[in-house]
Structure formats: C-alpha cells, structure tokens
Coordinates of C-alpha atoms in Angstrom, one line a residue:
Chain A
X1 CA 4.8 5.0 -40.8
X2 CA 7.9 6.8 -41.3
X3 CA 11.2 6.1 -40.9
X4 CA 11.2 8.3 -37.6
X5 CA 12.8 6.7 -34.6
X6 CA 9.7 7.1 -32.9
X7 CA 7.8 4.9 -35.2
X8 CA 10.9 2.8 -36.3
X9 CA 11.5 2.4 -31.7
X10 CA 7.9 2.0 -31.1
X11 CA 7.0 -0.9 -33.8
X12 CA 5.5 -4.0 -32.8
X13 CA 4.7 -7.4 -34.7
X14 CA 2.2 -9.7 -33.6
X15 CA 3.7 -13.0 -32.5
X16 CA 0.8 -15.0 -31.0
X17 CA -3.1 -14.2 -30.2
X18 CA -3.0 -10.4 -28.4
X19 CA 1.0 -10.9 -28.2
X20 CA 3.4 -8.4 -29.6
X21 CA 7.0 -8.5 -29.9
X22 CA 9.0 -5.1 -29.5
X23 CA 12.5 -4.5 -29.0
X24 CA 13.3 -1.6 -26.8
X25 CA 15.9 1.0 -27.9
X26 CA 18.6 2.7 -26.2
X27 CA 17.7 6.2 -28.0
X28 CA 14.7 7.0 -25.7
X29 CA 16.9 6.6 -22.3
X30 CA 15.9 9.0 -19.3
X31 CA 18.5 9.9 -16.5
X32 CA 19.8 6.2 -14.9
X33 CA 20.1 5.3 -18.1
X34 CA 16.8 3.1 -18.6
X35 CA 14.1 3.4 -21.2
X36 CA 12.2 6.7 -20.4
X37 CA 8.5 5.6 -19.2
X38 CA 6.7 7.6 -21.5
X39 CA 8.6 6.2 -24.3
X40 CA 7.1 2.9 -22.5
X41 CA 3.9 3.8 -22.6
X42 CA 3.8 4.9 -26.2
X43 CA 5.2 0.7 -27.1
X44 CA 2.0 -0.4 -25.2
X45 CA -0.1 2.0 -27.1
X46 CA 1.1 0.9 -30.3
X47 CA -0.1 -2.9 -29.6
X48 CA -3.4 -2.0 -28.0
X49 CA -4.1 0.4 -31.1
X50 CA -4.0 -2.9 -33.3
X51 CA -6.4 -4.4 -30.9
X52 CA -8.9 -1.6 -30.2
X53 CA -11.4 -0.4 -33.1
X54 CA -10.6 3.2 -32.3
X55 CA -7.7 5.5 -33.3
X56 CA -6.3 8.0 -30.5
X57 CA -5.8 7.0 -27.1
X58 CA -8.1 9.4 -25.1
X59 CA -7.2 8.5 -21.3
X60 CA -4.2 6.0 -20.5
X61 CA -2.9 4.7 -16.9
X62 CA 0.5 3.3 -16.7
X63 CA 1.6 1.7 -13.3
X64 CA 5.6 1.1 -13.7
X65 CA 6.4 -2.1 -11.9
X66 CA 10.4 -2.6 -12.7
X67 CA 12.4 -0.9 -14.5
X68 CA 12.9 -1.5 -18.3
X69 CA 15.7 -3.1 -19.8
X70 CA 17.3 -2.3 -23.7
X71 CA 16.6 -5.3 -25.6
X72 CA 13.7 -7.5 -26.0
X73 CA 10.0 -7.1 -24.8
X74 CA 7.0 -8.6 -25.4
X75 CA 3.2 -6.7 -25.2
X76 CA 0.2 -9.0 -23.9
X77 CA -2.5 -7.5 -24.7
X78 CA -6.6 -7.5 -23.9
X79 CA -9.6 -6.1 -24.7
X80 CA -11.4 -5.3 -21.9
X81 CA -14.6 -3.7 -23.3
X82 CA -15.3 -2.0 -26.9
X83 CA -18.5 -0.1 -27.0
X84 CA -19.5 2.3 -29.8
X85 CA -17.7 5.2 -28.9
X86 CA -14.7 3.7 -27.3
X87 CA -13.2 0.9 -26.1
X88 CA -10.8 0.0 -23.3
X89 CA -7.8 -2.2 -23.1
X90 CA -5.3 -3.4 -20.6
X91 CA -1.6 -3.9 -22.2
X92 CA 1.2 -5.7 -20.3
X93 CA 4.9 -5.3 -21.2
X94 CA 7.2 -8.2 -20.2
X95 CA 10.9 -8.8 -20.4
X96 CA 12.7 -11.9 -19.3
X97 CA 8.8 -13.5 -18.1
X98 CA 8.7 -10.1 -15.7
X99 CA 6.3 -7.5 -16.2
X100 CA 7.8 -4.2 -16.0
X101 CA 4.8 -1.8 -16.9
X102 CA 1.1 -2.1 -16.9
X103 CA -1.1 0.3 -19.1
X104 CA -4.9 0.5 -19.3
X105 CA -6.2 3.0 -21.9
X106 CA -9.4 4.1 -23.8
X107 CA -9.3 4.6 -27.1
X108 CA -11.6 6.8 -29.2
X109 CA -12.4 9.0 -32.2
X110 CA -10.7 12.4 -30.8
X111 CA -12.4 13.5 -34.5
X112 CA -15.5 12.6 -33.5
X113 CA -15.4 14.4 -30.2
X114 CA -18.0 17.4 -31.1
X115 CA -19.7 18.2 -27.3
X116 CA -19.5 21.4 -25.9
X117 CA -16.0 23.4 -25.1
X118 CA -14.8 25.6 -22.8
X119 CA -11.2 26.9 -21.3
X120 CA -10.2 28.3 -18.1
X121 CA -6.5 28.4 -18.4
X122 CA -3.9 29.2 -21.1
X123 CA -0.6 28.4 -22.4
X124 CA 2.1 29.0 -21.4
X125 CA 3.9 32.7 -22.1
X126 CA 7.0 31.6 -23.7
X127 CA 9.4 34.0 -26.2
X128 CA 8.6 32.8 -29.6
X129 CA 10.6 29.5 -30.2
X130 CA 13.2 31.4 -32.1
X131 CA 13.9 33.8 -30.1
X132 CA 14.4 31.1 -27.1
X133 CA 17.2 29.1 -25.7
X134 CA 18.2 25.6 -26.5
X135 CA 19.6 22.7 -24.9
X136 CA 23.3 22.4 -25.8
X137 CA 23.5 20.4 -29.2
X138 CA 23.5 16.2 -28.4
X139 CA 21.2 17.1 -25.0
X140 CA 22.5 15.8 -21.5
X141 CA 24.9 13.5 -21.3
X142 CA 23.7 9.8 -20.9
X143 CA 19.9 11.4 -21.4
X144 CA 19.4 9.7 -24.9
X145 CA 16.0 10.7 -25.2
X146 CA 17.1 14.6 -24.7
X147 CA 19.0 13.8 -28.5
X148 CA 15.5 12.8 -30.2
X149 CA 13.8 16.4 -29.0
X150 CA 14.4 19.8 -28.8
X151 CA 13.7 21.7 -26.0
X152 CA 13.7 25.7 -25.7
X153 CA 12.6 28.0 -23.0
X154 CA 13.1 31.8 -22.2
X155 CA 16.2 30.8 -20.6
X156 CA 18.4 27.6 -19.3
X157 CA 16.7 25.8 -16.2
X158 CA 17.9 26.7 -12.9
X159 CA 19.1 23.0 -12.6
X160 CA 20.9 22.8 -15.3
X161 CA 23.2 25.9 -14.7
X162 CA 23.8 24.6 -11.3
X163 CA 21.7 27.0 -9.8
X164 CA 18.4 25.1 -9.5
X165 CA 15.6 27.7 -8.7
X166 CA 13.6 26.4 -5.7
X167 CA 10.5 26.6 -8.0
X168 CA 9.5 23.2 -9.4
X169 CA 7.4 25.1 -12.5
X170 CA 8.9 25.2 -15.9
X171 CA 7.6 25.9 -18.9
X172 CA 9.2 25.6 -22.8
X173 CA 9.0 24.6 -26.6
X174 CA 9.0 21.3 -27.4
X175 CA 9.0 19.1 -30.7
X176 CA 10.6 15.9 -32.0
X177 CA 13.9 16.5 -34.0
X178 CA 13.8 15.0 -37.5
X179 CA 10.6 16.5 -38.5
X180 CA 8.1 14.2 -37.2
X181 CA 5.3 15.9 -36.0
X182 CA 3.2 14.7 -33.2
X183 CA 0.0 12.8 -32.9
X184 CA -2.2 11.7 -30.4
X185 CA 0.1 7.9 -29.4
X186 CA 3.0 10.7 -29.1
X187 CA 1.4 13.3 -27.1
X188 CA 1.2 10.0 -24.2
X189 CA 5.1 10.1 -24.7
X190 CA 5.7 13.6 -24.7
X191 CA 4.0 14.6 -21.6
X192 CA 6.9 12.2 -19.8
X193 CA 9.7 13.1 -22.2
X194 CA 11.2 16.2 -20.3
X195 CA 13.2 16.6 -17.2
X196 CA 11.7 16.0 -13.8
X197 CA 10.4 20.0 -12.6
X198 CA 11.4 18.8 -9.2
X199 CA 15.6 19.3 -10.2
X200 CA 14.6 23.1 -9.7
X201 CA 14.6 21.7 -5.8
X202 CA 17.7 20.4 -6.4
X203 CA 16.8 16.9 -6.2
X204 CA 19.0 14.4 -8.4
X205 CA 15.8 12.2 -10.1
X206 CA 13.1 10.6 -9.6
X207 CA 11.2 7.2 -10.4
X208 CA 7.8 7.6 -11.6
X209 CA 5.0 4.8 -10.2
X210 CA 2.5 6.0 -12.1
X211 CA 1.2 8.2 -14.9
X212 CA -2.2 9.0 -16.4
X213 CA -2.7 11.0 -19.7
X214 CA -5.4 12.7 -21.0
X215 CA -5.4 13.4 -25.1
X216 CA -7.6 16.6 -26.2
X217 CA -6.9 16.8 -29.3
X218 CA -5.2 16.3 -32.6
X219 CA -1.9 18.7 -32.1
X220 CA -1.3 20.7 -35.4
X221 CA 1.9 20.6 -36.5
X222 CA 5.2 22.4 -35.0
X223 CA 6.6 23.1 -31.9
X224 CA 4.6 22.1 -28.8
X225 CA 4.1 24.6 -25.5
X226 CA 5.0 22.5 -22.6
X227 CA 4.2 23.3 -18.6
X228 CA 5.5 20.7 -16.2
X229 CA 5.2 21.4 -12.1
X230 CA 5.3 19.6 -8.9
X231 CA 3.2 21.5 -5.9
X232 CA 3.0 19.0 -3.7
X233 CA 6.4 16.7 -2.5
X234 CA 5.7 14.7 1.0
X235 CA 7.5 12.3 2.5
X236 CA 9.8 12.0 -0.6
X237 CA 6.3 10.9 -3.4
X238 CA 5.5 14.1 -5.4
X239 CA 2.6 14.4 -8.2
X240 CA 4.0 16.2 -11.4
X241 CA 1.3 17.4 -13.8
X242 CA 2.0 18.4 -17.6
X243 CA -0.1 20.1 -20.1
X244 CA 1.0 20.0 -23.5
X245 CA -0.7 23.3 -26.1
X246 CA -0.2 23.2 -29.7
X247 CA 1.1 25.5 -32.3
X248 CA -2.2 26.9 -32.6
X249 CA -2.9 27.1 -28.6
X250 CA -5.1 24.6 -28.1
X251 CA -4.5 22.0 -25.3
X252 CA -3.8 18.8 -26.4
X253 CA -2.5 16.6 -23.8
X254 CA -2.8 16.9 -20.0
X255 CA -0.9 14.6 -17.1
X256 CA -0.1 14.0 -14.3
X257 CA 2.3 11.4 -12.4
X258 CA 3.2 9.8 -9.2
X259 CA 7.0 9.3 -7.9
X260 CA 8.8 9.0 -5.5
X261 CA 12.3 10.7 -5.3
X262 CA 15.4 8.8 -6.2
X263 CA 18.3 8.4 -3.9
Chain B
X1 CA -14.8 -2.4 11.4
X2 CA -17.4 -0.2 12.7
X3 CA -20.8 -0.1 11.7
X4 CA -20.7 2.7 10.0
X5 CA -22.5 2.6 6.3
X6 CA -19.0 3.1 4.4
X7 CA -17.6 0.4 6.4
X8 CA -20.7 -2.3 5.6
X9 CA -21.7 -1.3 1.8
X10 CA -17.6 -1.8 0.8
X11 CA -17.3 -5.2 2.8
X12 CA -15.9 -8.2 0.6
X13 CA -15.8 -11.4 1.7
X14 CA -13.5 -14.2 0.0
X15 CA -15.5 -17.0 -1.5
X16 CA -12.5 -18.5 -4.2
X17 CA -9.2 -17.7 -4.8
X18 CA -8.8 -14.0 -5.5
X19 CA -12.1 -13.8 -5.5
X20 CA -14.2 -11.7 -3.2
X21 CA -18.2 -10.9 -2.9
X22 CA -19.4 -7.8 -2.4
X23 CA -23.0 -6.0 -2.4
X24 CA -23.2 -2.8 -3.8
X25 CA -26.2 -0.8 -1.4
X26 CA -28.5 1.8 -2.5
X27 CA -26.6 4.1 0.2
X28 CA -24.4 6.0 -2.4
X29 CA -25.9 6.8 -5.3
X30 CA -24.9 9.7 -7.6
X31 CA -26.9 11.4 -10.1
X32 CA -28.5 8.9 -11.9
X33 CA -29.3 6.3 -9.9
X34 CA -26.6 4.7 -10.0
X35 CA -24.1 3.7 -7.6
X36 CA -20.9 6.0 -7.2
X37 CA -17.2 5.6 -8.6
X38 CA -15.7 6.3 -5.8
X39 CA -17.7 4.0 -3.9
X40 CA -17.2 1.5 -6.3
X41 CA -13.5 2.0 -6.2
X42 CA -13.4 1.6 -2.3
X43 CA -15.1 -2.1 -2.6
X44 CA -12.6 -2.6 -5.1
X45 CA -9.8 -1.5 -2.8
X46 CA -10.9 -3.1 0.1
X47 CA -10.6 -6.6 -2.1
X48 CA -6.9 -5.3 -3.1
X49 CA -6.2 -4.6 0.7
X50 CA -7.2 -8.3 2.0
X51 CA -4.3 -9.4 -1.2
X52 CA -1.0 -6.8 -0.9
X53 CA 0.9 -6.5 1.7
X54 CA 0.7 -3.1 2.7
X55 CA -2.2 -1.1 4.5
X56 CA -2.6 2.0 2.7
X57 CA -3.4 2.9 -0.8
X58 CA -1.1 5.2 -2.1
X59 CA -1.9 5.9 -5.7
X60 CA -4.9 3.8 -8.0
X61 CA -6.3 4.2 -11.0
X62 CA -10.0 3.5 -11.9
X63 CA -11.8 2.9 -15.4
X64 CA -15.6 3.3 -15.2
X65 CA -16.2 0.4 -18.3
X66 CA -20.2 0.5 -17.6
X67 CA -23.0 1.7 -15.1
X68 CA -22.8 -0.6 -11.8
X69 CA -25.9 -1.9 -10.5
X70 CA -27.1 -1.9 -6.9
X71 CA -27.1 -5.7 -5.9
X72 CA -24.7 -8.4 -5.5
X73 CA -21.3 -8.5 -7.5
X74 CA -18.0 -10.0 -7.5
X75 CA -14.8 -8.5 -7.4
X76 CA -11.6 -10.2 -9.2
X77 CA -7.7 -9.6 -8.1
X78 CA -4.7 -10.2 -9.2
X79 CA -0.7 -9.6 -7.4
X80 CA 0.3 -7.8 -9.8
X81 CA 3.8 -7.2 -8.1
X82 CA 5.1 -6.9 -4.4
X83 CA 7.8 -5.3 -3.7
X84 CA 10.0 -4.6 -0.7
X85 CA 8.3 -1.1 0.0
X86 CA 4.9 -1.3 -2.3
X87 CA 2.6 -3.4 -3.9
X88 CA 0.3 -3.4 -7.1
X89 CA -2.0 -4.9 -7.5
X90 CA -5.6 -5.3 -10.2
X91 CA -9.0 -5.5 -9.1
X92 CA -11.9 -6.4 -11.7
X93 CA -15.3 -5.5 -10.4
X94 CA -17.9 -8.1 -12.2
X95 CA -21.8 -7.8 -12.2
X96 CA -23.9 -10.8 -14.5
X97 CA -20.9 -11.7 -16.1
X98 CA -19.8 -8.1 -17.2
X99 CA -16.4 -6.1 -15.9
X100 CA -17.8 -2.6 -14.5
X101 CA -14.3 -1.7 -12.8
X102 CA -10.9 -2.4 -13.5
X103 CA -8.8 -1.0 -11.0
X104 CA -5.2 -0.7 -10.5
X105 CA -3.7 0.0 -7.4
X106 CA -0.8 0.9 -5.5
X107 CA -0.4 0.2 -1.8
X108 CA 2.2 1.2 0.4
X109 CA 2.8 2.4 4.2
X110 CA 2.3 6.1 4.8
X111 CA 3.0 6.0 7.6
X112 CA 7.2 5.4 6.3
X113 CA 6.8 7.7 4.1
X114 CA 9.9 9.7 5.7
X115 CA 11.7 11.4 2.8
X116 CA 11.5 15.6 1.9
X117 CA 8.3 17.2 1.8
X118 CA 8.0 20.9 0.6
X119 CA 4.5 22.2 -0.5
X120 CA 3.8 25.2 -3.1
X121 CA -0.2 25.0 -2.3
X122 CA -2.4 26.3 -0.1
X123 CA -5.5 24.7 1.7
X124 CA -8.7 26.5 0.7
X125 CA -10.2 29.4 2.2
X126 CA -13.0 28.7 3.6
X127 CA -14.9 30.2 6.5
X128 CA -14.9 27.5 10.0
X129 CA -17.1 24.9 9.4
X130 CA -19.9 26.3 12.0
X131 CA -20.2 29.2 10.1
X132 CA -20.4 27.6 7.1
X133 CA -23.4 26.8 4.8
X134 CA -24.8 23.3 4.6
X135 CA -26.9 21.4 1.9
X136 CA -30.2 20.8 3.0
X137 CA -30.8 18.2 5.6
X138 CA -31.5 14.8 3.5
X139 CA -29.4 15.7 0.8
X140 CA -30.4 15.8 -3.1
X141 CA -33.5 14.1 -4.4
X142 CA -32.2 10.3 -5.5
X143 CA -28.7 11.2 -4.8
X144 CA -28.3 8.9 -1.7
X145 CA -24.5 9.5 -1.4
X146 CA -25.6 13.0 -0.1
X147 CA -27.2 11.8 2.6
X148 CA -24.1 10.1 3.4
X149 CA -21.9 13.1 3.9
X150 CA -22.3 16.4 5.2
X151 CA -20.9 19.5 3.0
X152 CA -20.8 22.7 4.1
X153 CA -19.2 26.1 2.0
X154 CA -19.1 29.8 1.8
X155 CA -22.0 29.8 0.4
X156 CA -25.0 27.9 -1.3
X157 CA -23.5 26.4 -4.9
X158 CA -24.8 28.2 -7.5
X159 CA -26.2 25.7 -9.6
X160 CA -27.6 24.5 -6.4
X161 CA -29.9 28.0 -6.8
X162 CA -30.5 27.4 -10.1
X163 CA -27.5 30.0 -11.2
X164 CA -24.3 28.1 -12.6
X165 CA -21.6 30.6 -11.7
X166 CA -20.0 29.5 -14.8
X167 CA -16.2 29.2 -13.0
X168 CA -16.0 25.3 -12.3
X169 CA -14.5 25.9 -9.3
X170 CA -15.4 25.0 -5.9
X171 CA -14.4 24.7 -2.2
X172 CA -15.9 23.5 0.9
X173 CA -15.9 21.7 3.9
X174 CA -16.5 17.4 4.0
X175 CA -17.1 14.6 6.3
X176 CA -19.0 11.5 6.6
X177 CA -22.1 11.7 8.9
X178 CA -22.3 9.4 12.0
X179 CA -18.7 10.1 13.1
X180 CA -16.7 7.9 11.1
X181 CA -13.4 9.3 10.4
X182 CA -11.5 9.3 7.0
X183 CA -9.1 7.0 7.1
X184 CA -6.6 6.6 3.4
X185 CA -9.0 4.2 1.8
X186 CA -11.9 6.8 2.6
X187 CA -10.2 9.6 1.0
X188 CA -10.4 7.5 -2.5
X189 CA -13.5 7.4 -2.3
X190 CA -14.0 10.8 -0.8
X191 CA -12.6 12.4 -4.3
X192 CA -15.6 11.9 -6.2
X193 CA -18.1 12.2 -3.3
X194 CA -18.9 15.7 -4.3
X195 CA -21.1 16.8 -6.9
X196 CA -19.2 17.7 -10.1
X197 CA -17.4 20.8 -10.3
X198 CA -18.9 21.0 -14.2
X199 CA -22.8 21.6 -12.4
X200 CA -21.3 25.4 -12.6
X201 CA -20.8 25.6 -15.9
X202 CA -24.9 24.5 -15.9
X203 CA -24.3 21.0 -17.2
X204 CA -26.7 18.4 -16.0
X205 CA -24.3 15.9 -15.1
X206 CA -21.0 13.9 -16.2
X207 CA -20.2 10.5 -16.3
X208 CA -16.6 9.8 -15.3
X209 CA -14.4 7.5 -17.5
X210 CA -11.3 7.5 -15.8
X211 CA -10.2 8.4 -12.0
X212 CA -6.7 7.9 -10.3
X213 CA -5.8 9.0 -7.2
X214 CA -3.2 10.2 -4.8
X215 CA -3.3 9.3 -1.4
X216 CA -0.6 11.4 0.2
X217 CA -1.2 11.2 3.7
X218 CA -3.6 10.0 6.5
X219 CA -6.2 12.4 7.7
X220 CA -6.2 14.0 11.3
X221 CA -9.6 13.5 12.4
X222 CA -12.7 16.2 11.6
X223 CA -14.1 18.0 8.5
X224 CA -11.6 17.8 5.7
X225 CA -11.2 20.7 3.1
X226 CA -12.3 20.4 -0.6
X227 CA -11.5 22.3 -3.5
X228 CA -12.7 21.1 -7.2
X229 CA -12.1 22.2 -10.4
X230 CA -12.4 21.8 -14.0
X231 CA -10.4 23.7 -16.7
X232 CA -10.9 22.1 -19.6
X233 CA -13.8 21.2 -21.1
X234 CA -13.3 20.2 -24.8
X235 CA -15.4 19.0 -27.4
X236 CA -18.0 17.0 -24.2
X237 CA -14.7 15.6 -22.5
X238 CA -13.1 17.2 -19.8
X239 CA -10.9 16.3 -16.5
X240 CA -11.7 17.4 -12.7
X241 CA -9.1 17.9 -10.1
X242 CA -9.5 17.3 -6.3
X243 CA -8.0 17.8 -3.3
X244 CA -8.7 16.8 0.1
X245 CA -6.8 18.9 3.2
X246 CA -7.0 17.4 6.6
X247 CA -7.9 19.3 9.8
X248 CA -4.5 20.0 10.4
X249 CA -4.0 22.1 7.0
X250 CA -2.2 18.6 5.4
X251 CA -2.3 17.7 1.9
X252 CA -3.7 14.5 2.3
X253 CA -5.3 13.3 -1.0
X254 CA -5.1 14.5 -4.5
X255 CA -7.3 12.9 -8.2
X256 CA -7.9 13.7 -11.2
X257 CA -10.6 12.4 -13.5
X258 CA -11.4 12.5 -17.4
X259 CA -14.8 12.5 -18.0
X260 CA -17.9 13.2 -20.7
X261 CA -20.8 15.4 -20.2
X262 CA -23.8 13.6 -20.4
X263 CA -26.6 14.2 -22.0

C-alpha cells in the first residue's frame, strides 16, 4: 500500500460480514463529472480481493446501473464459488440503499498461469514515449481522472484539437503520474481510464452499461501501450474494445464495453 | 413458441417467486459431453425475460462456475434494476444445490434503438451458402449441438481434416436446422454454437470461463454469417471473439469469451 491516490481512493474497511465501506473520491472523475467506471470497478475489486483466496483478478464484468456519486459507498460482497485454481465473486456497490454498479469477477494466480502461449497481434506502433506528445499539463478541464495519468500519443487527438478524425481508433502511452506502477487490480481501471475513441466521430460522451476485462499478465513496470477503438455504433450503443501492452510488449489487459451515446 | 428444439430445451416454467424450472436436454452438447454455454445462457435468459420489462437482450454477461448436467435444474432471478429504457437483471442457474451459471443481463428494445449508427467492419467473405461446404450430415461424434445447426464455409476446417491451420481464425455460414429463425435471444446463444476458433491452433478443446455478449440488432431471416477468432493465447488462457452478420449484411451480434485450454 502506498500512499498513491489509487490505493489511498480505492481502500476499503470491513464494516459488517462481506460489507465494505469506501468513500469515493472526486480525483478519478470522467467527463459529466461522476466517478469514472473503471475507477469503480477497481473499488469492487479491492473488497472481493479480501474475500477471494486468489490475488489478480483474471476476468471481471461490471454492469453500471446508476451513476456514482462523490461521497460515501458501501461494497456487499459474495463468494460465489472458490475452487483450486480460482474462485468467483459477485461485488455490489451501494450509495444512499441504491446500487449503482454490479461486478462479478474471477480471481486467480496470473503467476501460476504456465499453459501454452501464442500471439497473433502486436502493440501498438507508437514514437517512443519521449519523443511523443502530452496532454496539456492539469489534463481536461472538469476530467479529474485525466490529472492522476499521463497520456502521450504520436500527436494530439483529432477531438481534442477540434478536428475530430472520423476514425474512432487511437492509440498512446499511458501510466499513472506519481510513480505508481501498475498491477493487475489497476490494469481493470486503466483499460476504462482514457477518453471515449468514439470523440474522433465527434460525439460529445458516452455512458458505459457494461464492461468486461480480461488480465494477462503481470505488467512490468513503466509506461503502458494503449489501443482503444469502436467498429461498430448502431442505433446510438457502440462496443469499445481496449488492449493494454506493457513496457516489455506483452499484453496485459484486454476489454471491451457496451454504451450507449450521451445526449 | 414453436416446437422447435431451441424453443422446448430453454423453456422455464415459474414454480416460486423468481424461481423458474428448467430441463437441460441432451440436444446441445459441446465437446465433452456436456451441455453448452450458450445454451445454458439462453435458459438463463429466457428466466430473465419472463422478470424485466423489455423483450430483447441487449448486452449479458455469463460465468461458467462448473460443468452443467443434462437433467432437471432450477434457475434463480433477481430485478436487479429497471429503468425507463432498460432493465438488469441476475439469473443463477442451480443443479443439486450447486450455482453452474450466474448471469447478468441487460434487456432493452431494439427495436428503439433509433440513435447514429456508423460501421468500420465488414461482413465476412464467404462464398453463397449453396456453394459452400457443409459438416457432415449428423454432425461431430457426441457433439449433439452439431446436429442442431447447419455450418457451412469456404472450405472444410482444417482441424476438421486433421490439419490445424494454426491462424485461429474462421468464417462461415450458420443457421438452426428445422427452420427456426434467429431471433435476439438466439443470437446469445448462437455465439458459442460453433466449435472453438482455438481447434486451429490443434488444441483439443477449451472450457470457457467467461462470455458476454452484444446483441446489436435483430436478425433478417436466413443463414447468418460467422467469423471467430482468437489472438491471444497466453500462458493456457485466452479470449475468442464473435460475430454474427444477418442476411441483410447487419451487424447483429457481437461476444467475447475468456477461456482455458483444456487438457
């Protein structure tokens, strides 16, 4: 644990039998101004891990009911099944007696994981993270979570120039600011901790309903190669799927979510 | 209700509150004996139907906790939240005592889903059905589901000749025998009616730990276009993407599922 807002925002206590108190910060805030859901999703994690006998969450489904609210939460949590190589738990997270997100997620040993491997796909090609372009110091206005990360890419969005590109594929550098590295519970934040790709179709937000994560792998340390794009938008819902490589170019985390367009 | 074998095997029938019985038939088993997740997702959702207030599924999420049996079983629900324009809802499939399933679902009318579509994806390119390859009449030794469905493709699979390709990637045509249409429930199921995409990397089989789906649309009637993947496969676990494309060259259904090599 270190004194990281991501550990310190994340924290929960146990209050009663599989109940957690957390209190949700305004630093993690996504456009509208409420709690970004991967930032969610990360809270729930954090109580199931206490309850499941494994370490990394391997596969996790959140449904997002409401949105959140800054402030108090409570996590009610269950174990559904723990076998011997992982276990599965349902986590709800509930603000003023409403639940506002859903997560069920297996848990395993990601160390342990020693079967057969083979890739058919790549990172991204990105500029070396030095050599790329940042988001303007303090991130978007309102967009809290866009001051806990740093984001670089070969050049500024499309959207974000006021030129959005038509293309809803976008790939950059990512890593938390402050030094904290990532780990698996973080990887389920980060793959929902960018901008939407579909503002390169000049769309102004969208909700998310849903969002499944895969973990690979332990992510070494430093900056993470992100690739976020929407094919498919029909009848105002759209998939977005994320992969997330590591510093060594190994994918680590792979999603994909369900939303609907705002507005 | 037609008579159809999808239509009988994922009947429920309420016999408490929330709770529904169901009899899981020896009509769709995968590799293994066993009966199929998708199937098993479809006698979930058809539980989750009879308790939201919308028809279709639009997004749900399935964890595979243990094998199913063929026989009878009871499936669990729970309003998880309705809303003005969707409803979620959790389904708990339950066989002697033990939780097989737990689903979480989605539901929502497709049919007013009105807002912008754009598409970056292409149906896949597969010769007209007639001129297309089917599996043998009967299907696969013990693998029920396959007599179930037809499947036709370019060509014969190669595993199916005893020569993994080694690109887990496939396309080809898919309907239900006996004339029943796909219908949004259907499609669900339909994305993990196929044998895995992994058989070409000459794997013996996979057991899936996780599925969620998109259903984007409901399917014109007639043979419905398939393409499959896996990517990555790391350290035994990897995911599989689907898609389903109606008659009409429509994105209607999209999943993804993590699952472990067996064996």
């Amino acid at each position: 644990m270190t004194e990281h807002p991501f550990d310190t925002d994340t924290q929960v206590e146990p209050v009663a039998e599989r109940t957690y108190a957390a209190t949700l910060s305004d630093r993690w805030n996504a456009l509208g101004g409420v709690p970004n859901g991967g930032y969610l999703l990360a809270v729930c994690l954090q109580a199931l891990r206490r309850d499941l006998p494994f370490p990394d969450p391997m596969v996790a489904s959140a449904s997002y009911l409401r949105p959140a609210a800054i402030g108090p939460a409570e996590v009610h949590t269950e174990v559904v099944r723990a076998g011997r190589r992982v276990a599965t738990g349902e986590a709800r997270l509930v603000q003023g007696g409403k639940e506002t997100v859903r997560v069920v997620a297996t848990f395993g040993d990601l160390g342990a994981a020693n079967g057969r491997t083979e890739i058919h796909g790549r990172p991204p090609d990105l500029p070396p993270p030095d050599d790329a372009v940042g988001l303007p110091d303090g991130g978007l206005p309102g967009v809290s979570i866009t001051e806990r990360l740093d984001y670089r890419a070969a050049a500024l969005p499309g959207w974000a120039q006021g030129r959005p590109t038509g293309d809803a594929e976008t790939a950059f550098w990512m890593r938390f600011r402050g030094g904290r590295e990532a780990d698996p519970l973080a990887l389920a934040a980060l793959v929902d901790a960018a901008a939407p790709a579909v503002l390169e179709l000049g769309v102004h937000g969208s909700a998310t309903m849903e969002l499944t994560v895969h973990v690979r792998g332990r992510p070494a340390p430093g900056w993470l190669a992100c690739r976020a794009s929407t094919r498919y938008l029909i009848g105002g819902y759209h998939e977005e799927d994320f992969e997330i490589w590591d510093s060594e170019g190994r994918l680590v985390a792979q999603s994909r979510q369900f939303a609907l367009l705002a507005g």
